[in-house]
Amino acid sequence: MSLTKAWRGTVAEERDGGEVPILLIDDNAAKRLALKAVLAPLGYSVVEADSGSAGLRRLLAQDFAVILLDVRMPIMNGFETAALIRMRKQSEMTPIIFVTAHESDEVMRDRYAEGVVDFITTPVHPDELRAKVSVFANLYRQAQAVAAKARQVQATADQLRRLTETAPIGIFETDADNRYVYTNVRWSEITGISAEAALGLEWDVVVDQDQRSSILTKFGASQREATGFSTRLERTTGRDTAQITLLTTKRLHDGSGGVAGWVGTLADITAEAGAEAAMAEARDQATAASRLKSDFLANMSHEIRTPMNGVIGLTELLLETELDDQQREFAQTLSRSGDALMTVINGILDFSKVETGKLEVEDIEFSLQTVVDDVIDLLAPSARSKQLELLAVLEPSVESTVSGDPGRLRQVLTNLIGNAIKFTPFGQVTLRVATAPSVGVGDVIRFVISDTGVGIPADKLEMVFEPFTQADTSTTREYGGTGLGLPICSQLVALMGGEIGISSEVGVGSTFWFTVRVHGAADGVRPDGPDVDAEDSDEAAPAGRPALGRLLVAEDNLVNQMVAVAILSKAGYQVDTVRNGAEAVRAAASGSYDAILMDCQMPQMNGYQATAAIRHQEGPGRHTPIIAVTAAARGEDRNRCLAEGMDDYLAKPVRKGPLLQVVRDSVQVAAPADELLVREA
């Protein structure tokens, strides 16, 4: 093989094998430059020295794979330099290639005594230089690899020795006859048997006599099945208190598939065993504390929602009256403040449900377009007030009707788009909905919300989904918020089988994205859309027109009574009121009502007890719709209301639209067909 083929065939492996240092000693700068250019394709690290003394200094700093040494140099020639290099222990074996103008091989061979291993005559043939340097570079690399492997093996051995000697657990090995051949320090500390005394003893010396029979039986079974063995030992012999240990062993196989012995561990778990009872008690206490927290949040929610029902309800009624501009502005501000407070309360409750794992998602059919339109319609006024452009784009590939949880999806979209509007002073907010690649059951829908807002610093992006945190504490003062919205969104998205993420640049804007997993809706099934607008029925019934229905409102709070009566009476219903459950039972017995609106927490008799009593006195032939109207707003509260015999549920504060819709549905279900015809006439 030619020299050219030799060095070219190894260029790739040279470059992949790590850095190879080459020392080039020559007083001629142009010559050094030329030699470096020749070696450049090999990718070596070439260190230059312009004299013999400079080369010796370089050798003090590091080792080299090969040294290229000029012969004719002032002060100290190449031969003298080579002799000094060989006198240094670290470089006595470093290959030296002379670069010389001598053409006589006889002259150069006489210099091998100075430590020269090869020579190249000038002018240098590039392929010859590369080939000769590559030989020593490969040897250097192989030597480095062997040395590294040796260091690794030694380090592993040292590490294993340190681990066994300092391990906080007993380690042992037995031979094929189950006699100890090795025990570490900790094993001796646990058993009280020295390593020397343990040699040759049978393994069951660590088992008390009263346990030995059962332990040996289990050990024999593990041997027959060729499985590992683990058991708990309780030693009392020679001890004031019982010592509890955990013995674990694994079989060692010889070359023929037989048993060569066993290796195992022996751990003193006396403290851990004692801690198990404490852990169980702590777990019970934590469960009780979590229950107390949930009860506290529920009570707090109830106590706040009850007066908020009056605030929000009366504000809605006030806005329907004739007001001057200033009065209307004040009333609208009051309404927005009430909404903001309810957002905080609902966020805290949702976060509590997330923490306790009680947040559930539905799987019902709905229109994706309707959900998006609802959210955009809801937030459009906020965007217009800031002169922002709010856009929503659904890709044609997105199914119009899907099955999932429209309520939770609406909650996530409202939060993310609302945040985008809040933190965008000018420009636009855009929602894009498209399908995404799906693996597994169902389809994946991807939602992307982008804005031209203030942006979030890169070092704050990881914390935006952590509870009670915001990108900047000043944000709370400027924009408001509890820091719970995004963590709740993250949990909701996870519950819907998706993922959530963010990218942002300060001063440019942010992009939030999330995915949800949905199922295709069955053909011919009507998707969940917006309810019939109950607002259309809020006008007072014309004079002489029959009432839409007779209702009973059971509510102990007079303000909430006033709100309910005002909304329902204006809508055309005849309304009676009572202040506790006992009065509700008597009124239901003496009068015929189309529906009963029942508060759940009332004096003398609560709403649950009143519902049970009404159902009992009605008997099987009659059923008056009972609508729970309560400040208890958790999912389990709704389930309890339905389980107690109520027909529907509204959480305070009650909005006029949902209230009228639920009442109208209940009255229509309860009324006979001929009565409905009279009312609609």
XYZ file of C-alpha atoms in Angstrom:
681
model
C 0.000 0.000 0.000
C 1.297 3.471 -0.832
C 1.882 6.103 1.848
C -0.849 8.231 0.281
C -3.426 5.472 0.650
C -2.208 4.724 4.162
C -2.756 8.172 5.592
C -5.927 8.924 3.630
C -7.528 5.705 4.756
C -7.226 6.784 8.377
C -8.311 10.416 8.182
C -11.869 9.669 9.263
C -10.871 7.569 12.257
C -8.231 10.135 13.232
C -10.820 12.880 13.396
C -13.277 10.724 15.329
C -10.737 9.529 17.864
C -10.245 12.683 19.898
C -7.535 15.324 19.993
C -3.968 14.208 19.301
C -1.243 16.725 20.372
C 1.789 17.123 18.076
C 4.853 19.186 19.077
C 6.569 20.962 16.157
C 10.023 22.410 17.021
C 11.613 24.494 14.241
C 13.224 27.937 14.241
C 11.868 28.705 10.751
C 8.350 30.196 10.993
C 7.577 29.628 7.321
C 8.595 26.012 7.608
C 6.419 25.555 10.689
C 3.483 27.075 8.845
C 4.012 24.749 5.889
C 4.209 21.649 8.108
C 1.032 22.654 9.968
C -0.762 23.067 6.654
C 0.318 19.565 5.620
C -1.029 18.071 8.894
C -4.240 20.134 8.909
C -6.395 17.471 7.117
C -5.700 15.023 9.963
C -7.242 17.356 12.531
C -4.377 17.107 15.013
C -3.598 19.769 17.607
C -0.203 21.132 16.571
C 1.742 23.047 19.237
C 4.657 25.145 17.905
C 8.051 25.946 19.429
C 10.659 28.160 17.701
C 13.697 26.717 19.510
C 14.901 23.711 21.462
C 14.478 25.484 24.800
C 10.939 26.561 23.857
C 10.147 22.964 22.941
C 11.415 21.744 26.329
C 9.137 24.251 28.046
C 6.168 22.955 26.051
C 7.008 19.413 27.196
C 6.846 20.528 30.814
C 3.257 21.647 30.262
C 1.833 18.575 28.505
C 2.527 15.231 26.840
C 2.611 14.748 23.078
C 1.885 11.894 20.701
C 4.944 12.667 18.530
C 7.586 15.378 18.231
C 8.675 16.830 14.864
C 12.178 18.191 15.505
C 14.303 20.303 13.171
C 17.980 19.374 13.226
C 19.626 22.674 12.415
C 18.668 25.307 14.962
C 20.790 28.005 16.632
C 21.936 27.781 20.276
C 20.590 24.209 20.728
C 20.367 21.971 17.693
C 17.960 19.108 17.208
C 20.307 16.400 18.437
C 20.977 18.241 21.711
C 17.292 18.909 22.163
C 16.448 15.228 21.593
C 19.000 14.162 24.193
C 17.450 16.485 26.798
C 13.946 15.283 25.916
C 15.035 11.704 26.569
C 16.438 12.692 29.958
C 12.947 13.675 31.144
C 11.070 10.637 32.469
C 7.650 11.728 31.147
C 8.971 12.127 27.594
C 11.648 9.447 27.420
C 9.362 7.268 25.274
C 7.799 10.025 23.161
C 8.522 9.342 19.444
C 10.814 11.917 17.783
C 10.862 12.416 14.011
C 13.770 14.519 12.737
C 13.042 16.904 9.902
C 16.422 17.347 8.215
C 18.128 18.313 4.995
C 20.515 15.347 5.308
C 19.870 12.994 2.440
C 22.194 10.243 3.670
C 20.396 7.492 5.584
C 23.753 6.515 7.056
C 24.119 9.914 8.732
C 20.631 9.804 10.280
C 20.763 6.201 11.416
C 23.776 7.087 13.483
C 21.499 9.433 15.423
C 19.015 6.829 16.628
C 21.062 6.724 19.799
C 19.734 10.210 20.621
C 16.221 8.785 20.660
C 15.203 9.411 17.088
C 12.644 6.884 15.819
C 12.367 8.200 12.271
C 13.379 11.074 10.024
C 12.065 13.002 7.059
C 14.234 14.875 4.623
C 13.400 18.266 3.250
C 11.760 19.312 1.111
C 9.022 17.350 2.914
C 6.706 15.167 0.886
C 3.200 15.799 2.378
C 1.960 12.229 2.091
C 5.110 10.867 3.685
C 4.810 13.278 6.625
C 1.135 12.490 7.162
C 1.694 8.741 6.963
C 4.567 8.711 9.482
C 2.800 11.046 11.932
C -0.406 9.014 11.638
C 1.399 5.844 12.730
C 2.504 7.392 16.018
C -0.783 9.241 16.455
C -2.655 5.947 16.241
C -0.278 4.355 18.737
C -0.758 7.335 21.037
C -4.517 7.081 20.778
C -4.480 3.348 21.442
C -2.211 3.872 24.428
C -4.541 6.573 25.725
C -7.541 4.283 25.293
C -5.806 1.441 27.133
C -4.763 3.791 29.907
C -8.281 5.181 30.166
C -9.718 1.670 30.300
C -7.242 0.711 32.992
C -8.142 3.800 34.985
C -11.808 2.994 34.563
C -11.336 -0.592 35.724
C -9.314 0.565 38.696
C -11.858 3.254 39.525
C -14.659 0.703 39.337
C -12.788 -1.678 41.601
C -12.034 1.127 44.062
C -15.639 2.241 43.950
C -16.956 -1.267 44.593
C -14.547 -1.659 47.473
C -15.622 1.656 48.976
C -19.272 0.806 48.496
C -19.030 -2.534 50.220
C -16.822 -1.219 53.009
C -18.932 1.853 53.748
C -22.380 0.631 52.676
C -25.108 1.321 55.272
C -26.468 -2.175 54.612
C -25.006 -5.578 55.307
C -23.581 -7.360 52.250
C -22.573 -11.012 52.161
C -21.724 -13.902 49.853
C -22.056 -17.622 50.485
C -20.707 -20.642 48.620
C -22.709 -23.462 47.065
C -23.090 -25.036 50.529
C -24.607 -21.799 51.883
C -21.559 -21.001 54.032
C -20.295 -17.455 54.316
C -17.239 -16.560 52.237
C -17.554 -12.770 52.545
C -19.268 -10.295 54.853
C -18.817 -6.540 55.006
C -18.435 -4.260 58.010
C -22.120 -3.385 58.285
C -23.126 -7.062 58.285
C -20.876 -7.579 61.286
C -22.368 -4.534 63.026
C -25.913 -5.844 62.515
C -25.239 -9.461 63.506
C -22.504 -8.957 66.085
C -20.389 -11.568 64.248
C -16.970 -10.508 62.977
C -15.975 -11.140 59.374
C -13.333 -13.650 60.481
C -15.794 -15.548 62.673
C -18.422 -15.603 59.940
C -16.221 -17.440 57.428
C -17.512 -20.993 57.074
C -20.686 -20.467 59.138
C -24.023 -21.436 57.593
C -26.178 -18.556 56.409
C -29.028 -19.216 58.879
C -26.857 -18.266 61.833
C -28.641 -14.889 61.638
C -32.072 -16.536 62.185
C -33.462 -17.047 65.678
C -34.396 -20.609 66.603
C -38.159 -19.986 66.764
C -38.184 -18.643 63.183
C -35.699 -21.052 61.668
C -38.120 -23.783 60.589
C -40.469 -21.472 58.637
C -37.592 -19.458 57.147
C -35.747 -22.569 55.956
C -38.940 -23.864 54.352
C -39.350 -20.652 52.361
C -35.669 -20.616 51.458
C -35.861 -24.213 50.212
C -38.836 -23.354 48.002
C -36.936 -20.428 46.481
C -34.001 -22.723 45.729
C -36.201 -25.238 43.944
C -37.830 -22.477 41.878
C -34.484 -20.778 41.184
C -35.858 -17.455 42.414
C -34.491 -14.832 44.746
C -35.323 -14.953 48.417
C -36.472 -12.166 50.713
C -37.803 -12.378 54.237
C -38.224 -10.361 57.392
C -36.392 -11.578 60.475
C -37.057 -10.689 64.082
C -34.134 -11.377 66.405
C -34.547 -11.286 70.159
C -31.773 -13.607 71.306
C -29.410 -11.756 73.617
C -31.214 -8.437 73.103
C -33.334 -6.229 75.325
C -35.525 -5.183 72.397
C -36.357 -7.012 69.194
C -34.175 -6.309 66.165
C -36.033 -6.449 62.851
C -33.961 -7.120 59.747
C -34.709 -7.652 56.079
C -32.763 -10.478 54.428
C -32.570 -10.542 50.617
C -30.554 -13.027 48.537
C -29.991 -13.858 44.875
C -28.545 -17.005 43.350
C -25.127 -17.060 41.642
C -24.711 -19.487 38.738
C -21.585 -21.317 37.737
C -20.471 -21.936 34.167
C -22.507 -25.117 33.823
C -25.777 -23.615 35.032
C -25.478 -24.916 38.576
C -25.464 -22.956 41.819
C -22.144 -21.311 42.637
C -23.455 -19.607 45.751
C -25.579 -16.718 46.898
C -25.138 -12.971 47.327
C -27.397 -10.926 49.503
C -28.048 -8.033 51.824
C -29.056 -7.741 55.438
C -30.708 -4.464 56.490
C -31.608 -3.373 59.998
C -35.138 -1.980 59.589
C -36.016 -1.754 63.263
C -36.410 2.019 63.053
C -38.319 1.812 59.781
C -40.691 -0.777 61.182
C -41.338 1.479 64.143
C -41.898 4.375 61.776
C -44.571 2.517 59.822
C -47.108 3.082 62.556
C -46.079 6.729 62.785
C -46.386 7.065 59.012
C -49.847 5.558 59.072
C -50.867 7.981 61.781
C -49.342 10.890 59.851
C -51.207 9.773 56.727
C -54.458 9.735 58.646
C -53.713 13.186 60.010
C -52.894 14.478 56.524
C -56.151 13.044 55.213
C -58.028 14.708 58.038
C -56.224 17.985 57.385
C -57.072 17.785 53.691
C -60.685 17.112 54.572
C -60.701 20.080 56.945
C -59.213 22.288 54.246
C -61.828 21.166 51.750
C -64.584 21.768 54.286
C -63.149 25.199 55.083
C -63.050 26.150 51.406
C -66.577 24.903 50.939
C -67.808 26.900 53.928
C -65.873 29.962 52.802
C -67.366 29.630 49.346
C -70.850 29.300 50.809
C -70.501 32.313 53.072
C -69.168 34.483 50.222
C -71.548 33.240 47.542
C -74.641 33.959 49.629
C -74.117 37.755 49.842
C -72.590 37.790 46.344
C -75.874 36.406 45.047
C -77.533 39.580 46.275
C -74.797 41.851 44.957
C -74.687 40.359 41.462
C -78.428 39.726 41.193
C -79.454 43.198 42.275
C -76.787 44.729 40.033
C -78.271 42.888 37.043
C -81.714 44.153 37.967
C -80.397 47.660 38.502
C -78.809 47.711 35.041
C -82.217 46.909 33.529
C -83.724 50.096 34.975
C -83.464 53.611 33.591
C -80.151 55.101 34.772
C -78.214 58.174 33.828
C -74.733 57.711 32.362
C -72.877 58.042 35.660
C -75.234 55.690 37.488
C -74.906 53.112 34.713
C -71.118 53.402 34.820
C -71.160 52.830 38.586
C -73.496 49.836 38.230
C -71.400 48.306 35.441
C -68.249 48.733 37.538
C -70.014 47.037 40.428
C -71.018 44.172 38.124
C -67.470 43.731 36.820
C -66.105 43.780 40.377
C -68.544 41.063 41.381
C -67.502 38.970 38.384
C -63.828 39.434 39.284
C -64.453 38.312 42.857
C -66.343 35.242 41.674
C -63.445 34.395 39.346
C -61.083 34.391 42.334
C -63.460 32.244 44.399
C -64.016 29.745 41.596
C -60.274 29.571 40.937
C -59.529 28.730 44.559
C -62.210 26.034 44.587
C -61.005 24.539 41.313
C -57.438 24.468 42.606
C -58.628 22.701 45.755
C -60.355 20.086 43.587
C -57.177 19.634 41.576
C -55.129 19.111 44.735
C -57.528 16.509 46.111
C -58.024 14.752 42.765
C -61.761 15.511 42.768
C -61.785 17.462 39.518
C -63.618 15.379 36.939
C -64.228 15.753 33.209
C -67.274 14.807 31.162
C -67.474 12.919 27.887
C -70.432 14.329 25.964
C -70.985 15.371 22.381
C -70.692 19.069 21.579
C -69.979 21.534 18.799
C -66.397 22.730 18.818
C -67.398 25.760 16.763
C -70.028 26.680 19.348
C -67.547 26.489 22.226
C -65.079 28.715 20.376
C -67.814 31.189 19.416
C -69.068 31.334 23.000
C -65.614 32.160 24.336
C -64.940 34.781 21.659
C -68.355 36.391 22.234
C -67.717 36.449 25.974
C -64.305 38.098 25.703
C -64.936 40.344 22.694
C -66.083 43.315 24.856
C -62.812 43.185 26.831
C -60.821 43.169 23.598
C -62.854 46.036 22.118
C -62.365 48.124 25.248
C -58.596 47.946 24.638
C -58.983 48.347 20.859
C -57.508 44.878 20.293
C -58.303 42.666 17.340
C -59.632 39.290 18.531
C -59.531 36.540 15.892
C -60.479 32.854 15.876
C -59.611 30.460 13.045
C -60.792 26.826 12.831
C -58.986 24.761 10.235
C -61.288 22.871 7.823
C -59.814 19.567 9.014
C -61.359 20.021 12.480
C -64.507 17.947 13.038
C -67.556 20.123 13.744
C -68.987 17.724 16.324
C -66.828 15.856 18.808
C -67.187 14.127 22.145
C -65.372 15.448 25.228
C -65.862 18.025 27.979
C -67.097 21.328 26.522
C -67.279 22.988 29.929
C -63.657 22.358 30.863
C -62.495 23.207 27.332
C -64.415 26.485 27.541
C -62.796 27.174 30.928
C -59.264 26.670 29.554
C -59.906 28.782 26.458
C -61.504 31.553 28.500
C -58.550 31.664 30.868
C -55.827 31.621 28.205
C -57.518 34.095 25.862
C -58.525 36.295 28.790
C -54.905 36.341 29.954
C -53.750 37.216 26.448
C -56.151 40.170 26.340
C -55.144 41.251 29.844
C -51.418 41.347 29.043
C -51.716 42.807 25.530
C -51.779 46.640 25.474
C -52.181 46.890 21.694
C -52.254 44.692 18.610
C -54.176 41.439 18.410
C -54.987 38.111 20.051
C -55.477 35.100 17.788
C -56.864 31.624 18.434
C -56.115 28.863 15.930
C -57.703 25.416 16.151
C -56.366 22.504 14.123
C -56.002 18.750 14.260
C -52.723 17.251 15.460
C -51.073 13.858 14.884
C -52.693 11.276 17.138
C -51.332 8.097 18.668
C -53.840 5.934 20.492
C -57.604 6.197 20.879
C -59.418 9.316 19.684
C -58.374 12.458 17.851
C -56.111 15.247 19.107
C -57.155 18.890 18.684
C -54.489 21.577 19.049
C -55.350 25.102 20.217
C -52.828 27.935 19.795
C -53.389 31.337 21.433
C -50.915 34.005 20.328
C -50.761 37.666 21.303
C -48.666 40.787 20.764
C -48.443 41.496 24.469
C -45.717 42.268 26.987
C -44.173 38.795 26.835
C -42.553 36.708 29.566
C -38.801 36.526 30.335
C -37.189 33.226 29.336
C -36.092 32.464 32.908
C -39.700 32.759 34.104
C -41.356 30.447 31.567
C -40.941 27.284 33.650
C -42.798 28.780 36.609
C -45.937 30.066 34.856
C -47.779 26.781 35.452
C -46.854 26.677 39.152
C -49.634 27.677 41.581
C -49.677 31.109 43.242
C -46.833 32.399 41.037
C -46.619 34.988 38.305
C -43.773 36.016 36.031
C -43.243 39.201 38.027
C -44.624 40.148 41.424
C -45.365 43.593 40.027
C -47.730 41.857 37.607
C -50.099 41.146 40.482
C -50.299 44.833 41.295
C -50.670 45.987 37.691
C -52.889 43.295 36.238
C -54.340 41.427 39.214
C -54.874 37.691 39.569
C -54.242 34.888 42.034
C -51.709 32.957 39.977
C -54.035 29.932 39.905
C -55.466 30.191 36.387
C -52.591 28.617 34.457
C -51.955 25.782 36.973
C -55.648 24.908 36.793
C -55.505 25.011 32.977
C -52.517 22.680 33.060
C -54.387 20.184 35.239
C -57.557 20.408 33.161
C -55.639 19.826 29.936
C -53.967 16.780 31.487
C -57.352 15.431 32.573
C -58.560 15.848 28.980
C -55.614 13.742 27.756
C -53.538 16.604 26.379
C -50.461 18.746 26.949
C -49.864 22.462 27.410
C -46.884 24.697 26.669
C -45.702 28.240 26.054
C -43.175 30.249 24.074
C -42.639 33.948 24.667
C -40.398 36.907 23.976
C -40.413 40.065 26.050
C -41.815 42.989 24.090
C -42.975 40.763 21.210
C -45.690 38.574 22.709
C -46.540 35.081 23.916
C -47.952 31.912 22.395
C -49.770 29.400 24.570
C -50.730 26.063 23.062
C -52.529 23.017 24.354
C -54.020 19.820 23.029
C -57.055 17.782 24.076
C -58.081 14.288 23.086
C -61.632 13.958 21.760
C -63.778 11.297 20.107
C -65.830 11.597 16.968
C -69.552 12.154 17.566
C -72.084 9.567 16.431
C -73.901 10.376 13.198
C -77.303 11.978 13.571
C -76.759 13.097 17.174
C -77.423 16.739 17.885
C -74.290 18.399 19.306
C -74.369 20.306 22.525
C -74.985 23.917 21.631
C -75.990 27.029 23.501
C -79.208 26.826 25.441
C -82.219 28.730 24.222
C -81.646 32.256 25.371
C -83.625 32.678 28.544
C -83.113 36.403 28.351
C -85.940 36.527 25.798
C -88.383 35.602 28.548
C -87.341 38.245 31.058
C -89.941 40.807 30.018
C -92.855 41.219 32.373
C -95.998 39.409 31.336
C -98.470 41.753 29.672
C -101.515 42.745 31.715
C -104.159 40.092 31.614
C -101.788 37.401 30.367
C -101.789 34.202 32.487
C -98.679 33.646 34.622
C -96.056 31.345 33.107
C -96.220 29.226 36.236
C -96.492 29.240 39.996
C -93.213 28.972 41.860
C -92.176 28.545 45.490
C -88.870 30.065 46.618
C -87.501 28.588 49.864
C -84.703 30.936 50.971
C -83.812 32.215 54.451
C -81.798 35.200 53.185
C -84.139 38.121 52.513
C -81.817 39.741 49.984
C -81.619 36.526 47.967
C -85.395 36.218 48.231
C -85.772 39.700 46.828
C -83.430 38.945 43.907
C -85.235 35.712 42.985
C -88.704 37.249 43.264
C -87.702 40.267 41.174
C -86.200 38.171 38.347
C -88.968 35.572 38.273
C -91.872 37.989 38.676
C -90.577 40.207 35.898
C -90.308 37.142 33.671
C -94.010 36.403 34.241
C -94.068 33.854 37.052
C -96.226 33.937 40.190
C -93.840 33.590 43.133
C -94.440 32.641 46.791
C -91.654 32.703 49.379
C -90.846 30.853 52.603
C -87.817 31.178 54.896
C -87.068 27.607 56.009
C -87.536 24.000 55.041
C -90.472 23.354 57.359
C -92.437 26.222 55.804
C -91.545 24.881 52.359
C -93.013 21.467 53.238
C -96.244 23.035 54.497
C -96.528 25.317 51.464
C -95.936 22.406 49.066
C -98.688 20.439 50.815
C -101.232 23.244 50.699
C -100.535 24.693 47.260
C -99.904 23.422 43.756
C -96.547 24.647 42.470
C -95.009 24.120 39.066
C -91.497 24.180 40.573
C -89.800 24.819 43.910
C -86.489 26.689 44.211
C -84.859 25.235 47.337
C -81.925 26.658 49.297
C -79.995 23.830 50.928
C -78.881 25.475 54.172
C -81.814 26.910 56.101
C -82.797 26.991 59.792
C -85.181 24.487 61.451
C -85.156 22.163 58.429
C -82.547 22.285 55.652
C -83.240 21.878 51.957
C -82.287 18.212 51.846
C -84.674 17.334 54.677
C -87.424 19.461 53.153
C -87.006 17.733 49.781
C -87.268 14.306 51.411
C -90.418 15.352 53.276
C -92.023 16.791 50.117
C -91.266 13.644 48.136
C -92.758 11.547 50.929
C -96.022 13.528 51.110
C -96.385 13.673 47.307
C -96.465 9.928 46.913
C -95.941 8.068 43.637
C -98.553 9.943 41.601
C -97.081 13.421 41.850
C -93.645 14.964 41.352
C -92.968 18.671 41.737
C -89.644 19.736 40.205
C -87.299 20.960 42.940
C -84.339 23.107 41.890
C -81.455 23.380 44.337
C -80.278 26.993 44.584
C -77.305 26.839 46.907
C -73.980 28.453 47.735
C -72.445 24.972 47.956
C -70.695 24.929 44.576
C -68.579 21.768 44.536
C -69.237 18.865 42.214
C -70.051 16.638 45.149
C -72.627 19.202 46.325
C -74.420 18.987 42.986
C -74.336 15.193 43.105
C -75.745 15.202 46.624
C -78.617 17.470 45.627
C -79.601 15.150 42.797
C -79.191 12.083 45.011
C -81.463 13.626 47.661
C -84.326 13.871 45.174
C -83.854 17.326 43.656
C -84.248 17.678 39.891
C -81.763 20.385 39.001
C -79.046 22.501 40.516
C -77.893 26.140 40.428
C -74.865 27.474 42.296
C -74.974 30.945 43.799
C -74.536 33.647 42.754
C -77.330 32.893 40.303
C -77.399 34.709 36.974
C -80.724 35.705 35.498
C -80.284 33.801 32.234
C -79.407 30.398 33.699
C -82.062 30.816 36.394
C -84.845 31.500 33.909
C -83.680 28.697 31.630
C -83.700 26.083 34.400
C -87.056 27.273 35.720
C -88.645 27.277 32.259
C -87.342 23.752 31.545
C -88.646 22.503 34.895
C -92.062 24.127 34.490
C -92.479 22.742 30.970
C -91.591 19.242 32.159
C -93.998 19.454 35.104
C -96.996 21.059 33.344
C -99.643 18.932 31.551
C -99.889 19.415 27.799
C -103.290 21.188 27.932
C -101.990 23.599 30.565
C -98.982 24.409 28.372
C -101.339 25.265 25.517
C -103.219 27.689 27.758
C -100.011 29.365 28.934
C -98.652 29.705 25.408
C -101.912 31.143 24.059
